[in-house]
Short mmCIF file of C-alpha atoms in Angstrom, two decimals:
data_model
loop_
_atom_site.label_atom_id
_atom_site.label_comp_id
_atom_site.label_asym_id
_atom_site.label_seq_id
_atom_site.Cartn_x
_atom_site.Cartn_y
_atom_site.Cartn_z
CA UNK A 1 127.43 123.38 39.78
CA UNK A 2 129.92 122.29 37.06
CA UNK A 3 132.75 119.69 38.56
CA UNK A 4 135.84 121.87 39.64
CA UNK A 5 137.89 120.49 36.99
CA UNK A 6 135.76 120.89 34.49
CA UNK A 7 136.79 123.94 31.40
CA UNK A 8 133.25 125.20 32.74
CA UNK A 9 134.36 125.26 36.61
CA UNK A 10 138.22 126.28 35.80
CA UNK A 11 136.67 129.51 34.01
CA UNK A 12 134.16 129.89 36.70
CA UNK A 13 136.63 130.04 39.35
CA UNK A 14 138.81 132.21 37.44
CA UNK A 15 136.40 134.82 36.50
CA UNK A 16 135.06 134.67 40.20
CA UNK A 17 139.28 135.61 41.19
CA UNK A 18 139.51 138.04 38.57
CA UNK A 19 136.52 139.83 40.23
CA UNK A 20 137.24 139.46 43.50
CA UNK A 21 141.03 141.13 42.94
CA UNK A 22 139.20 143.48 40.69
CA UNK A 23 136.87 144.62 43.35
CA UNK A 24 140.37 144.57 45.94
CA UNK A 25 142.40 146.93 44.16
CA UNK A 26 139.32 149.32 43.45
CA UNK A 27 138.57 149.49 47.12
CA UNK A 28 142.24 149.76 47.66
CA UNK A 29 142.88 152.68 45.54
CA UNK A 30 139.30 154.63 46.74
CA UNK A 31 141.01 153.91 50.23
CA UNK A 32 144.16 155.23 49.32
CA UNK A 33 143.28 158.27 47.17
CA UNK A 34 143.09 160.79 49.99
CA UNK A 35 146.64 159.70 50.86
CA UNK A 36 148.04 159.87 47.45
CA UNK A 37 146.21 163.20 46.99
CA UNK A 38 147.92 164.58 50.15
CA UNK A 39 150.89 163.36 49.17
CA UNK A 40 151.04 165.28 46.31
CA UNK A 41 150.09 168.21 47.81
CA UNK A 42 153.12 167.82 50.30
CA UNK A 43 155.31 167.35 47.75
CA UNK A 44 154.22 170.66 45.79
CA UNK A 45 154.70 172.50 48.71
CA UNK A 46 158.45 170.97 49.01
CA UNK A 47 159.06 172.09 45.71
CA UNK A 48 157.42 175.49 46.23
CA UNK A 49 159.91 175.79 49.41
CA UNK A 50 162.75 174.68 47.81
CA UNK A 51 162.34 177.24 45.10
CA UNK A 52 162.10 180.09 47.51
CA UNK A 53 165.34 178.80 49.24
CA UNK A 54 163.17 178.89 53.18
CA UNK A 55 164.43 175.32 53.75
CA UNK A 56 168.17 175.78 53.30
CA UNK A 57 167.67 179.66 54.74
CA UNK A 58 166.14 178.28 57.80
CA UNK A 59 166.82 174.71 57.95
CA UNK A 60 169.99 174.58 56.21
CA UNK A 61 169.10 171.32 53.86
CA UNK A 62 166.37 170.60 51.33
CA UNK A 63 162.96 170.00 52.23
CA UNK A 64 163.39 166.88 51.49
CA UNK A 65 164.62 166.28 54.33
CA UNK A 66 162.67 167.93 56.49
CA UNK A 67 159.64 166.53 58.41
CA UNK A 68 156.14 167.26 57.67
CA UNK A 69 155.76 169.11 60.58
CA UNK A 70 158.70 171.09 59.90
CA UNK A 71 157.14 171.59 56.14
CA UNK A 72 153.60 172.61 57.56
CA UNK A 73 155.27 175.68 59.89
CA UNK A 74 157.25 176.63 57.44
CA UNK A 75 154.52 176.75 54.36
CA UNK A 76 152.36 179.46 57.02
CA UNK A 77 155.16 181.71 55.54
CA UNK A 78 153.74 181.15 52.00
CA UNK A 79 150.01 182.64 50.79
CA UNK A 80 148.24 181.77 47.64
CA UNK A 81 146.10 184.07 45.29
CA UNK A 82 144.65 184.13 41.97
CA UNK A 83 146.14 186.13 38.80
CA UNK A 84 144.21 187.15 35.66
CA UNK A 85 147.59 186.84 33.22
CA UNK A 86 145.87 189.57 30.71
CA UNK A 87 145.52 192.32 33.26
CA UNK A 88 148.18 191.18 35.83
CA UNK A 89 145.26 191.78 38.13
CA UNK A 90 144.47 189.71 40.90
CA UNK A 91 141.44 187.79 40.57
CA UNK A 92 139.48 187.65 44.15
CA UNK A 93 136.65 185.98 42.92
CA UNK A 94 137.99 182.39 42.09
CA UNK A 95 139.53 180.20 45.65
CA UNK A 96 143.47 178.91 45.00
CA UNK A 97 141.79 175.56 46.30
CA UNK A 98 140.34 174.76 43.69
CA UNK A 99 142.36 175.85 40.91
CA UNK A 100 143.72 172.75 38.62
CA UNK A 101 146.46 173.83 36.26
CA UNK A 102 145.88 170.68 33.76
CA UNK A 103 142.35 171.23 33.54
CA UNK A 104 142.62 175.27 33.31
CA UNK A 105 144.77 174.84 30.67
CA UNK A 106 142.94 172.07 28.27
CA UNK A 107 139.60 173.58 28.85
CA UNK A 108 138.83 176.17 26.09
CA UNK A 109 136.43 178.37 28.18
CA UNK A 110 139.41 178.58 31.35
CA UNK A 111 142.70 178.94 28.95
CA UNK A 112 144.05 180.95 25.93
CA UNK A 113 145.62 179.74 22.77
CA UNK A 114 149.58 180.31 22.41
CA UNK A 115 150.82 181.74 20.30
CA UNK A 116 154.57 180.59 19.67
CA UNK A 117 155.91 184.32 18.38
CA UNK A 118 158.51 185.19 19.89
CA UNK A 119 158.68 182.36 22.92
CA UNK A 120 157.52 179.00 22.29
CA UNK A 121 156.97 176.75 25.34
CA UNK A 122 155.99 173.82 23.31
CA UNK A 123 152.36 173.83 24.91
CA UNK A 124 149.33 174.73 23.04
CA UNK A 125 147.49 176.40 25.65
CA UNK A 126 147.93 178.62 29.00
CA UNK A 127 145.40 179.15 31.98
CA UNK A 128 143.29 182.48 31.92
CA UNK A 129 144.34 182.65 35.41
CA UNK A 130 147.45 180.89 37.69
CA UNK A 131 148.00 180.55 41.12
CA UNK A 132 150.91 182.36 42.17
CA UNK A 133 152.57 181.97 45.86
CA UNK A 134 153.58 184.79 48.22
CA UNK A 135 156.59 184.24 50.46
CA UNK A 136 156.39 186.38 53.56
CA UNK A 137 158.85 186.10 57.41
CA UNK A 138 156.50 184.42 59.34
CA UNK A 139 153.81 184.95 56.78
CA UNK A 140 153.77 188.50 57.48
CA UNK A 141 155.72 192.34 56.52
CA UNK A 142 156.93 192.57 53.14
CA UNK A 143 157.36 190.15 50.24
CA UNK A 144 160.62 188.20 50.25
CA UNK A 145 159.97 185.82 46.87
CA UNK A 146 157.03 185.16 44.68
CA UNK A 147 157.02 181.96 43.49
CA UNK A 148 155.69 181.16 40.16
CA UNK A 149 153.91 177.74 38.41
CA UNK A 150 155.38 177.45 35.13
CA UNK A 151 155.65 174.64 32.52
CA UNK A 152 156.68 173.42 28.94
CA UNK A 153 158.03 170.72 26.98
CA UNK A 154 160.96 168.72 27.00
CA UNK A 155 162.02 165.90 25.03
CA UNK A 156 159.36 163.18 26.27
CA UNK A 157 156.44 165.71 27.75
CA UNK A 158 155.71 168.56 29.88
CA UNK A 159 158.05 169.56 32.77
CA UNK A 160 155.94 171.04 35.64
CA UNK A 161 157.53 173.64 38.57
CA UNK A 162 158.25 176.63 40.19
CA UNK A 163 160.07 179.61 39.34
CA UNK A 164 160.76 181.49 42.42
CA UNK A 165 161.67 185.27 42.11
CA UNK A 166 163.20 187.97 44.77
CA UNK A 167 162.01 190.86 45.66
CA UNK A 168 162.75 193.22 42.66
CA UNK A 169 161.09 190.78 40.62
CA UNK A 170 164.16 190.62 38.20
CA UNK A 171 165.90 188.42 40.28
CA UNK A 172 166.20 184.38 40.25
CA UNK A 173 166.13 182.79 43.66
CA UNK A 174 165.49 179.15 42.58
CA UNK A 175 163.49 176.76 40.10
CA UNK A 176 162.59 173.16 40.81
CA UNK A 177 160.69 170.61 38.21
CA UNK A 178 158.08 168.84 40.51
CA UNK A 179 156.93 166.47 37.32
CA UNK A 180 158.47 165.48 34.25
CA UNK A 181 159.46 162.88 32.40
CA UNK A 182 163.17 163.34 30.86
CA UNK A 183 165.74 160.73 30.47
CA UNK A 184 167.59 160.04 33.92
CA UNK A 185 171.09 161.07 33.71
CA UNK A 186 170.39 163.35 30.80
CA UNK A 187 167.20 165.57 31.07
CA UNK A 188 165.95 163.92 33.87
CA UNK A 189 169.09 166.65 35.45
CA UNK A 190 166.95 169.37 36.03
CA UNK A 191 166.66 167.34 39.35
CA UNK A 192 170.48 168.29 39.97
CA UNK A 193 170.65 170.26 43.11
CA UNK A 194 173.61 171.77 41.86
CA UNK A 195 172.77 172.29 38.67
CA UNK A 196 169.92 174.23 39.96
CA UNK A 197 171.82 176.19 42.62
CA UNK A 198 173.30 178.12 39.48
CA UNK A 199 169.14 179.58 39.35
CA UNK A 200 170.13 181.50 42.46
CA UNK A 201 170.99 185.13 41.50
CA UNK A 202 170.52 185.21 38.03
CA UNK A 203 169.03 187.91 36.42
CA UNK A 204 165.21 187.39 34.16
CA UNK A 205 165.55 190.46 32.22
CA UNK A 206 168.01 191.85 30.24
CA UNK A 207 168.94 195.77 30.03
CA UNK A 208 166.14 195.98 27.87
CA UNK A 209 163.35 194.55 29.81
CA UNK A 210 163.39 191.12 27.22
CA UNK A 211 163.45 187.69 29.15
CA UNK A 212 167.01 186.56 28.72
CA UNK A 213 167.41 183.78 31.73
CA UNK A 214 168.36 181.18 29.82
CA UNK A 215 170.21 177.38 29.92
CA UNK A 216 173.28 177.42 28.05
CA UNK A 217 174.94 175.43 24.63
CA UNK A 218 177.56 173.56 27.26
CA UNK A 219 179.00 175.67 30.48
CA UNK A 220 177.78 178.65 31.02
CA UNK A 221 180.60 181.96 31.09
CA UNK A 222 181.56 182.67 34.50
CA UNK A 223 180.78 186.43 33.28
CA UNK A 224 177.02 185.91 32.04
CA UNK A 225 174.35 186.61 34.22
CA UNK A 226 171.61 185.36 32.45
CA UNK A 227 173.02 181.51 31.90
CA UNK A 228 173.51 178.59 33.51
CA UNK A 229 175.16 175.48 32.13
CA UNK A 230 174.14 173.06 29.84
CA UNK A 231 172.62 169.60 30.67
CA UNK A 232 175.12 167.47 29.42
CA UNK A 233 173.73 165.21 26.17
CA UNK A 234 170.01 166.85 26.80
CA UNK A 235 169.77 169.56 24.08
CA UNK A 236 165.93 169.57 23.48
CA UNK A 237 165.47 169.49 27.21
CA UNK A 238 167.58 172.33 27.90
CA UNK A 239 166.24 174.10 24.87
CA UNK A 240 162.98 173.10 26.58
CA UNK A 241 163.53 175.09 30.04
CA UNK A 242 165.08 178.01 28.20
CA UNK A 243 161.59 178.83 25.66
CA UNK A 244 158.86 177.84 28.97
CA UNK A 245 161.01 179.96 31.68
CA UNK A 246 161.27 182.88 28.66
CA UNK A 247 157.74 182.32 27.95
CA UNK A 248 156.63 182.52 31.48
CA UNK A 249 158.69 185.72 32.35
CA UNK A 250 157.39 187.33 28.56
CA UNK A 251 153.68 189.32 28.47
CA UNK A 252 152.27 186.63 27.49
CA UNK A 253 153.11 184.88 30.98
CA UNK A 254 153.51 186.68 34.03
CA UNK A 255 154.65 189.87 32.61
CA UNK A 256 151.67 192.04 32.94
CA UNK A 257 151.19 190.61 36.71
CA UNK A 258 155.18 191.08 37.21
CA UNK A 259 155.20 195.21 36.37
CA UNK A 260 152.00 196.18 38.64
CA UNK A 261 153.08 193.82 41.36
CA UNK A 262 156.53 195.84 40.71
CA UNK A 263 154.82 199.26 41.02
CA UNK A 264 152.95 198.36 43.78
CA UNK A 265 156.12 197.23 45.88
CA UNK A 266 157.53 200.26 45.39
CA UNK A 267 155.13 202.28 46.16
CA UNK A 268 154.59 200.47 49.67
CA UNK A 269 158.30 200.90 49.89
CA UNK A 270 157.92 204.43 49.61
CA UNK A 271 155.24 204.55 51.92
CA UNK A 272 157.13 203.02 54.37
CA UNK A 273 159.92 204.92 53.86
CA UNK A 274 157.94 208.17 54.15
CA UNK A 275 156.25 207.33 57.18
CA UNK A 276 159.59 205.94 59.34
CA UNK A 277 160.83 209.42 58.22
CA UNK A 278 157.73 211.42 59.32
CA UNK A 279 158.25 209.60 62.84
CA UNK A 280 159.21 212.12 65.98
CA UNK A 281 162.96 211.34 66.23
CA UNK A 282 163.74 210.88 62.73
CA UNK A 283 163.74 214.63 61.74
CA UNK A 284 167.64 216.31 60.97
CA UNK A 285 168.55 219.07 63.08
CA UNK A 286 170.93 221.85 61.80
CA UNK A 287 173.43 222.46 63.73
CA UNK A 288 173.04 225.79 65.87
CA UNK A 289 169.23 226.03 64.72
#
């Protein structure tokens, strides 16, 4: 055993510390991985909320600032399923559990290449298939929102959220970034509650079918319905959400999915309507008959 201070025993003893706090913060972050896992998933399902507008409809604040437990009952209201994005079918045979966006989307045989004519979300590649969320009263009756994943580059990488539609499926009800990594103050605005309260009624399509949500150059006309303002000083990031939310809502997003799930609504609707009217009761008398 080399003396202590020795050069041999000082770089014994430090190579025995450096493996011992080694071996510490591996066992620490195994321990903690379910945790920060969890977390994450919480924190989706936040952002998922907040883009459907259930926290502030219910709760009247963010659901940030609501408790987990509060978070849990109020996510029953939301259901998750599987979209092919070529067909705008739903796919039954892969489980929303295990569905990784990042991984879909860099592995050749799960994704497709895009193709940046005419929207260009900065991104080279898309998922074959996306999970898309259902929003439902209670979790039941009719569809309220669908909430969509959607992503694209900003200035300094990918912004990741949720673009949250109404029930005619032309309509905005929210968008929230749940990763990205724009300048604070600048970009990093997309954060804004207020800035995304402008989301909230504005219309995807234009006249012609043609994504036209979009952020504006600097405020926004009182008069448009497709804009909202500006980020102040963040051009390429605003630029940014403009190209992935016109991407997303294009055919080569969500737009195949969007027009059967569209049909299919109104046909239930239809249904429904039919039936209520078929009921004893709901007949019209003439008068004198």
């Amino acid at each position: 055993m080399p003396a202590k201070d020795s050069v041999t025993g000082t770089i014994l003893i430090a190579t025995l510390l450096c493996v011992v706090c080694s071996l510490a913060v591996s066992a620490a972050a195994v321990a903690l991985r379910p945790y920060q896992l969890a977390n994450e998933v919480l924190d989706q399902q936040k952002n998922i909320l907040d883009a459907a507008g259930l926290p502030t409809d219910e709760f009247g604040k963010p659901a940030s600032q609501l408790s987990k437990k509060e978070i849990d009952n109020l996510y029953t209201w939301v259901s998750e399923q599987m979209v092919d994005l070529d067909t705008g079918e739903f796919n039954e045979e892969m489980d929303p559990a295990d569905f990784d966006l990042v991984e879909s989307a860099t592995d050749p045989t799960l994704s497709t290449e895009i193709v940046p004519d005419p929207y260009d979300p900065g991104e080279d590649r898309r998922p074959n298939t996306m999970k898309v969320y259902f929003v439902r009263r209670g979790g039941e009756g009719p569809i309220r929102q669908v909430v969509l994943p959607i992503y694209g580059k900003g200035l300094w990488g990918t912004l990741y959220g949720y673009l949250a539609l109404k029930s005619d499926l032309e309509t905005i009800q929210g968008i929230t970034f749940y990763q990205h990594k724009e300048t604070p103050g600048l970009g990093g605005e997309v954060d804004n509650p207020s800035w995304k309260e402008q989301w909230n009624g504005l219309k995807l399509y234009d006249e012609n079918g043609e994504p036209a949500a979009q952020v504006a150059k600097g405020p926004a006309p009182e008069t448009d319905p497709y804009s909202v303002d500006g980020l102040s000083g963040a051009t390429i990031t605003s630029r940014g959400v403009t190209a992935l939310v016109q991407y997303w809502a294009s055919d080569q997003g969500y737009g195949p999915f969007l027009k059967k799930l569209g049909s299919k609504i109104k046909q239930e609707s239809t249904a429904g309507d039919t039936a209520a009217a078929s009921k004893p009761g709901n007949s019209t008398k003439k008068v004198g008959a």
